[in-house]
mmCIF file of C-alpha atoms in Angstrom:
data_model
loop_
_atom_site.group_PDB
_atom_site.id
_atom_site.type_symbol
_atom_site.label_atom_id
_atom_site.label_comp_id
_atom_site.label_asym_id
_atom_site.label_seq_id
_atom_site.Cartn_x
_atom_site.Cartn_y
_atom_site.Cartn_z
ATOM 1 C CA PHE H 488 -0.927 8.265 1.265
ATOM 2 C CA TYR H 489 -2.296 5.442 3.358
ATOM 3 C CA HIS H 490 -1.506 4.263 6.764
ATOM 4 C CA ASP H 491 1.959 3.766 7.671
ATOM 5 C CA SER H 492 3.694 5.755 4.584
ATOM 6 C CA SER H 493 7.238 4.745 3.983
ATOM 7 C CA ALA H 494 9.955 4.987 1.641
ATOM 8 C CA THR H 495 12.569 2.321 0.875
ATOM 9 C CA ILE H 496 15.774 2.522 -1.217
ATOM 10 C CA ILE H 497 17.313 -0.756 -2.971
ATOM 11 C CA LYS H 498 20.649 -1.021 -4.629
ATOM 12 C CA ASP H 499 21.725 -3.981 -6.560
ATOM 13 C CA GLY H 500 19.334 -6.299 -4.570
ATOM 14 C CA LYS H 501 20.101 -4.913 -1.046
ATOM 15 C CA ILE H 502 18.105 -2.790 1.143
ATOM 16 C CA ILE H 503 20.079 0.558 1.591
ATOM 17 C CA ALA H 504 17.561 2.269 3.986
ATOM 18 C CA ALA H 505 13.711 1.936 4.740
ATOM 19 C CA VAL H 506 11.790 4.343 7.180
ATOM 20 C CA GLN H 507 8.028 5.138 7.882
ATOM 21 C CA GLU H 508 7.241 8.821 7.974
ATOM 22 C CA GLU H 509 6.113 8.560 11.464
ATOM 23 C CA ARG H 510 9.942 8.372 12.321
ATOM 24 C CA PHE H 511 10.087 12.014 11.662
ATOM 25 C CA THR H 512 6.669 13.583 12.187
ATOM 26 C CA ARG H 513 6.056 11.497 15.456
ATOM 27 C CA ILE H 514 2.362 10.889 13.944
ATOM 28 C CA LYS H 515 1.659 7.413 14.675
ATOM 29 C CA PHE H 516 0.411 5.818 11.317
ATOM 30 C CA ASP H 517 1.061 8.898 9.488
ATOM 31 C CA SER H 518 -0.255 8.779 5.871
ATOM 32 C CA SER H 519 0.862 11.746 4.783
ATOM 33 C CA TYR H 520 3.420 11.961 1.659
ATOM 34 C CA PRO H 521 6.609 10.694 2.933
ATOM 35 C CA LEU H 522 8.810 13.382 1.756
ATOM 36 C CA ASN H 523 11.244 12.931 5.144
ATOM 37 C CA SER H 524 11.380 9.102 4.388
ATOM 38 C CA ILE H 525 12.239 9.904 0.773
ATOM 39 C CA ASN H 526 15.003 12.420 1.864
ATOM 40 C CA TYR H 527 16.496 10.171 4.213
ATOM 41 C CA CYS H 528 16.692 7.011 1.874
ATOM 42 C CA LEU H 529 18.084 9.386 -0.502
ATOM 43 C CA GLU H 530 20.778 10.972 1.649
ATOM 44 C CA SER H 531 21.431 7.356 3.030
ATOM 45 C CA ALA H 532 22.320 6.087 -0.735
ATOM 46 C CA ASN H 533 24.228 9.411 -1.396
ATOM 47 C CA ILE H 534 22.185 9.773 -4.453
ATOM 48 C CA LYS H 535 20.140 12.367 -6.150
ATOM 49 C CA VAL H 536 16.571 11.358 -7.640
ATOM 50 C CA SER H 537 18.118 11.689 -11.035
ATOM 51 C CA GLN H 538 20.339 8.329 -10.622
ATOM 52 C CA LEU H 539 17.458 6.365 -9.543
ATOM 53 C CA ASP H 540 16.669 3.266 -12.009
ATOM 54 C CA GLU H 541 13.001 3.261 -11.385
ATOM 55 C CA ILE H 542 10.210 4.307 -8.881
ATOM 56 C CA VAL H 543 7.972 1.859 -7.424
ATOM 57 C CA TYR H 544 4.530 2.310 -5.806
ATOM 58 C CA PHE H 545 3.137 -0.452 -3.577
ATOM 59 C CA GLU H 546 -0.416 -0.912 -5.251
ATOM 60 C CA ASN H 547 -2.484 -0.431 -8.331
ATOM 61 C CA ASN H 548 -4.697 2.530 -7.393
ATOM 62 C CA HIS H 549 -6.830 2.231 -10.832
ATOM 63 C CA LEU H 550 -7.510 -1.415 -9.916
ATOM 64 C CA LYS H 551 -8.289 -0.424 -6.293
ATOM 65 C CA PHE H 552 -10.663 2.527 -7.540
ATOM 66 C CA ASP H 553 -12.436 0.055 -9.640
ATOM 67 C CA ARG H 554 -13.339 -2.004 -7.025
ATOM 68 C CA ILE H 555 -14.556 0.979 -4.596
ATOM 69 C CA LEU H 556 -16.619 2.234 -7.589
ATOM 70 C CA LYS H 557 -18.170 -1.257 -7.861
ATOM 71 C CA THR H 558 -18.881 -1.835 -4.109
ATOM 72 C CA TYR H 559 -20.483 1.344 -3.576
ATOM 73 C CA PHE H 560 -22.783 1.241 -6.631
ATOM 74 C CA ARG H 561 -23.794 -2.355 -5.439
ATOM 75 C CA PHE H 562 -24.936 -0.912 -2.056
ATOM 76 C CA LEU H 563 -26.797 2.069 -3.500
ATOM 77 C CA PRO H 564 -28.500 4.065 -2.061
ATOM 78 C CA LYS H 565 -27.260 3.002 1.252
ATOM 79 C CA SER H 566 -23.700 3.762 0.120
ATOM 80 C CA ILE H 567 -24.386 7.533 -0.952
ATOM 81 C CA PRO H 568 -22.855 9.138 1.979
ATOM 82 C CA GLN H 569 -19.396 7.103 1.990
ATOM 83 C CA PHE H 570 -19.617 7.259 -1.838
ATOM 84 C CA TYR H 571 -19.616 11.114 -1.475
ATOM 85 C CA LYS H 572 -16.854 11.065 1.044
ATOM 86 C CA ALA H 573 -14.690 8.595 -0.830
ATOM 87 C CA MET H 574 -15.092 10.252 -4.156
ATOM 88 C CA ARG H 575 -13.680 13.196 -2.795
ATOM 89 C CA LEU H 576 -10.415 11.882 -1.592
ATOM 90 C CA TRP H 577 -10.141 9.843 -4.754
ATOM 91 C CA PHE H 578 -10.737 12.927 -6.951
ATOM 92 C CA SER H 579 -8.626 15.209 -4.998
ATOM 93 C CA GLU H 580 -5.561 13.231 -4.569
ATOM 94 C CA LYS H 581 -5.395 9.288 -4.630
ATOM 95 C CA LEU H 582 -6.250 8.827 -8.754
ATOM 96 C CA TYR H 583 -3.226 11.363 -9.079
ATOM 97 C CA ILE H 584 -0.629 9.644 -6.757
ATOM 98 C CA GLU H 585 1.811 8.575 -9.306
ATOM 99 C CA ASN H 586 1.623 12.296 -10.958
ATOM 100 C CA ASN H 587 2.188 13.523 -7.601
ATOM 101 C CA ILE H 588 5.401 11.558 -6.913
ATOM 102 C CA SER H 589 6.288 12.457 -10.357
ATOM 103 C CA LYS H 590 5.876 16.252 -9.814
ATOM 104 C CA HIS H 591 7.456 16.450 -6.327
ATOM 105 C CA LEU H 592 10.533 14.144 -7.356
ATOM 106 C CA LYS H 593 10.798 16.187 -11.045
ATOM 107 C CA TRP H 594 10.710 12.407 -12.405
ATOM 108 C CA ASN H 595 9.940 12.222 -15.950
ATOM 109 C CA LYS H 596 9.756 8.484 -16.426
ATOM 110 C CA ASP H 597 6.799 5.944 -15.703
ATOM 111 C CA ILE H 598 6.456 5.184 -12.017
ATOM 112 C CA LYS H 599 5.874 1.076 -11.601
ATOM 113 C CA SER H 600 3.063 -0.058 -9.401
ATOM 114 C CA PHE H 601 2.484 -3.735 -8.236
ATOM 115 C CA SER H 602 -0.382 -5.445 -6.628
ATOM 116 C CA HIS H 603 -0.598 -4.564 -2.831
ATOM 117 C CA HIS H 604 -0.358 -8.303 -1.989
ATOM 118 C CA GLU H 605 2.753 -8.698 -4.315
ATOM 119 C CA SER H 606 4.101 -5.931 -2.314
ATOM 120 C CA HIS H 607 3.463 -7.411 0.982
ATOM 121 C CA ALA H 608 4.948 -10.913 -0.294
ATOM 122 C CA ALA H 609 8.008 -8.664 -1.820
ATOM 123 C CA SER H 610 8.212 -7.322 1.755
ATOM 124 C CA ALA H 611 8.477 -10.917 3.575
ATOM 125 C CA PHE H 612 10.164 -12.711 0.870
ATOM 126 C CA PHE H 613 13.133 -10.641 -0.545
ATOM 127 C CA PRO H 614 14.586 -9.636 3.067
ATOM 128 C CA SER H 615 14.604 -13.334 4.082
ATOM 129 C CA PRO H 616 17.143 -15.582 4.381
ATOM 130 C CA TYR H 617 15.671 -17.875 2.158
ATOM 131 C CA LYS H 618 16.233 -18.409 -1.804
ATOM 132 C CA GLU H 619 12.952 -20.272 -1.916
ATOM 133 C CA ALA H 620 9.645 -20.114 0.223
ATOM 134 C CA ALA H 621 5.849 -20.443 0.179
ATOM 135 C CA ILE H 622 4.142 -17.231 0.583
ATOM 136 C CA LEU H 623 0.795 -16.766 2.444
ATOM 137 C CA THR H 624 -0.342 -12.851 2.540
ATOM 138 C CA LEU H 625 -3.512 -12.146 4.564
ATOM 139 C CA ASP H 626 -4.905 -8.677 4.508
ATOM 140 C CA GLY H 627 -7.842 -6.650 4.557
ATOM 141 C CA VAL H 628 -8.081 -5.838 1.023
ATOM 142 C CA GLY H 629 -5.773 -4.830 -1.797
ATOM 143 C CA GLU H 630 -7.217 -3.736 -4.866
ATOM 144 C CA TRP H 631 -9.429 -6.775 -5.171
ATOM 145 C CA THR H 632 -7.290 -9.492 -3.507
ATOM 146 C CA CYS H 633 -7.850 -10.309 0.250
ATOM 147 C CA THR H 634 -5.644 -13.446 0.604
ATOM 148 C CA SER H 635 -2.962 -14.808 -1.668
ATOM 149 C CA ILE H 636 -0.774 -17.832 -1.980
ATOM 150 C CA GLY H 637 2.381 -18.011 -3.893
ATOM 151 C CA TYR H 638 5.861 -19.039 -3.793
ATOM 152 C CA GLY H 639 9.195 -17.123 -3.942
ATOM 153 C CA GLU H 640 12.189 -18.326 -6.190
ATOM 154 C CA GLY H 641 15.039 -16.198 -6.370
ATOM 155 C CA ASN H 642 14.253 -12.997 -7.618
ATOM 156 C CA LYS H 643 10.656 -13.915 -8.508
ATOM 157 C CA ILE H 644 7.617 -14.163 -6.943
ATOM 158 C CA ASN H 645 4.709 -16.081 -8.327
ATOM 159 C CA ILE H 646 1.397 -15.778 -7.172
ATOM 160 C CA VAL H 647 -0.729 -19.076 -7.730
ATOM 161 C CA LYS H 648 -4.297 -18.323 -5.705
ATOM 162 C CA ASP H 649 -5.899 -15.602 -4.336
ATOM 163 C CA VAL H 650 -9.121 -14.845 -2.598
ATOM 164 C CA LYS H 651 -11.121 -11.930 -3.855
ATOM 165 C CA TYR H 652 -13.084 -9.118 -1.915
ATOM 166 C CA PRO H 653 -15.482 -9.468 -0.191
ATOM 167 C CA ASP H 654 -14.145 -12.761 1.080
ATOM 168 C CA SER H 655 -11.727 -11.325 3.657
ATOM 169 C CA LEU H 656 -10.484 -13.086 6.815
ATOM 170 C CA GLY H 657 -8.349 -9.616 7.370
ATOM 171 C CA MET H 658 -11.817 -7.503 7.093
ATOM 172 C CA ILE H 659 -12.990 -9.917 10.088
ATOM 173 C CA TYR H 660 -10.217 -9.383 11.900
ATOM 174 C CA SER H 661 -10.816 -5.549 11.778
ATOM 175 C CA ALA H 662 -14.435 -6.112 12.581
ATOM 176 C CA PHE H 663 -13.197 -7.815 15.869
ATOM 177 C CA THR H 664 -10.562 -5.218 16.243
ATOM 178 C CA GLU H 665 -13.120 -2.257 16.123
ATOM 179 C CA PHE H 666 -15.898 -4.350 18.031
ATOM 180 C CA SER H 667 -13.062 -4.711 21.045
ATOM 181 C CA GLY H 668 -12.707 -0.766 21.173
ATOM 182 C CA PHE H 669 -9.575 -0.613 18.977
ATOM 183 C CA LYS H 670 -8.865 1.594 15.466
ATOM 184 C CA VAL H 671 -9.094 -0.382 12.355
ATOM 185 C CA ASN H 672 -5.834 -0.339 10.116
ATOM 186 C CA GLU H 673 -3.738 0.766 13.505
ATOM 187 C CA ASP H 674 -4.335 -1.242 16.626
ATOM 188 C CA GLU H 675 -4.828 -4.693 14.893
ATOM 189 C CA TYR H 676 -1.413 -5.655 16.669
ATOM 190 C CA LYS H 677 -3.244 -4.865 19.946
ATOM 191 C CA LEU H 678 -6.005 -7.402 19.547
ATOM 192 C CA MET H 679 -3.281 -9.875 18.142
ATOM 193 C CA GLY H 680 -1.252 -9.117 21.479
#
């Protein structure tokens, strides 16, 4: 439910399938529920939802909501129009993402969530050929973290330091992306190129 919606299935530590929803819908950066991606991953692994050990979501929505609320309150009254728009979205779907996933998949166990930056670190370290590696993540913002430094060792990732919102190099990069006439959260790669 954010840009580049996707699904991945992992069996015994190996990625069986990973795909972005845009590959099926042909909508660039598709943020819709990744129904096609989930179905593709299940079919690729030749299993049913009931055979899954766990379902994991890429960020902690409650921590992210905490940051958004505190940020809007900090900038009152200027933030009222954005606050109203954001709260409609959060109270209509974002606060209930885990429930919606559970309902759709008929999943009666908890859905595990990791922090946004832990997810970025995992997506880089675990598929890599390295058993040990330093990990640096730079992003606009996850829940509160904008940059994290850590290391991966075996099947564990340890974050040792992070930089919190609003001190974000990624947001500066997004500002330059927008200033250059490109779309934020979509065209940063064009600016990089």
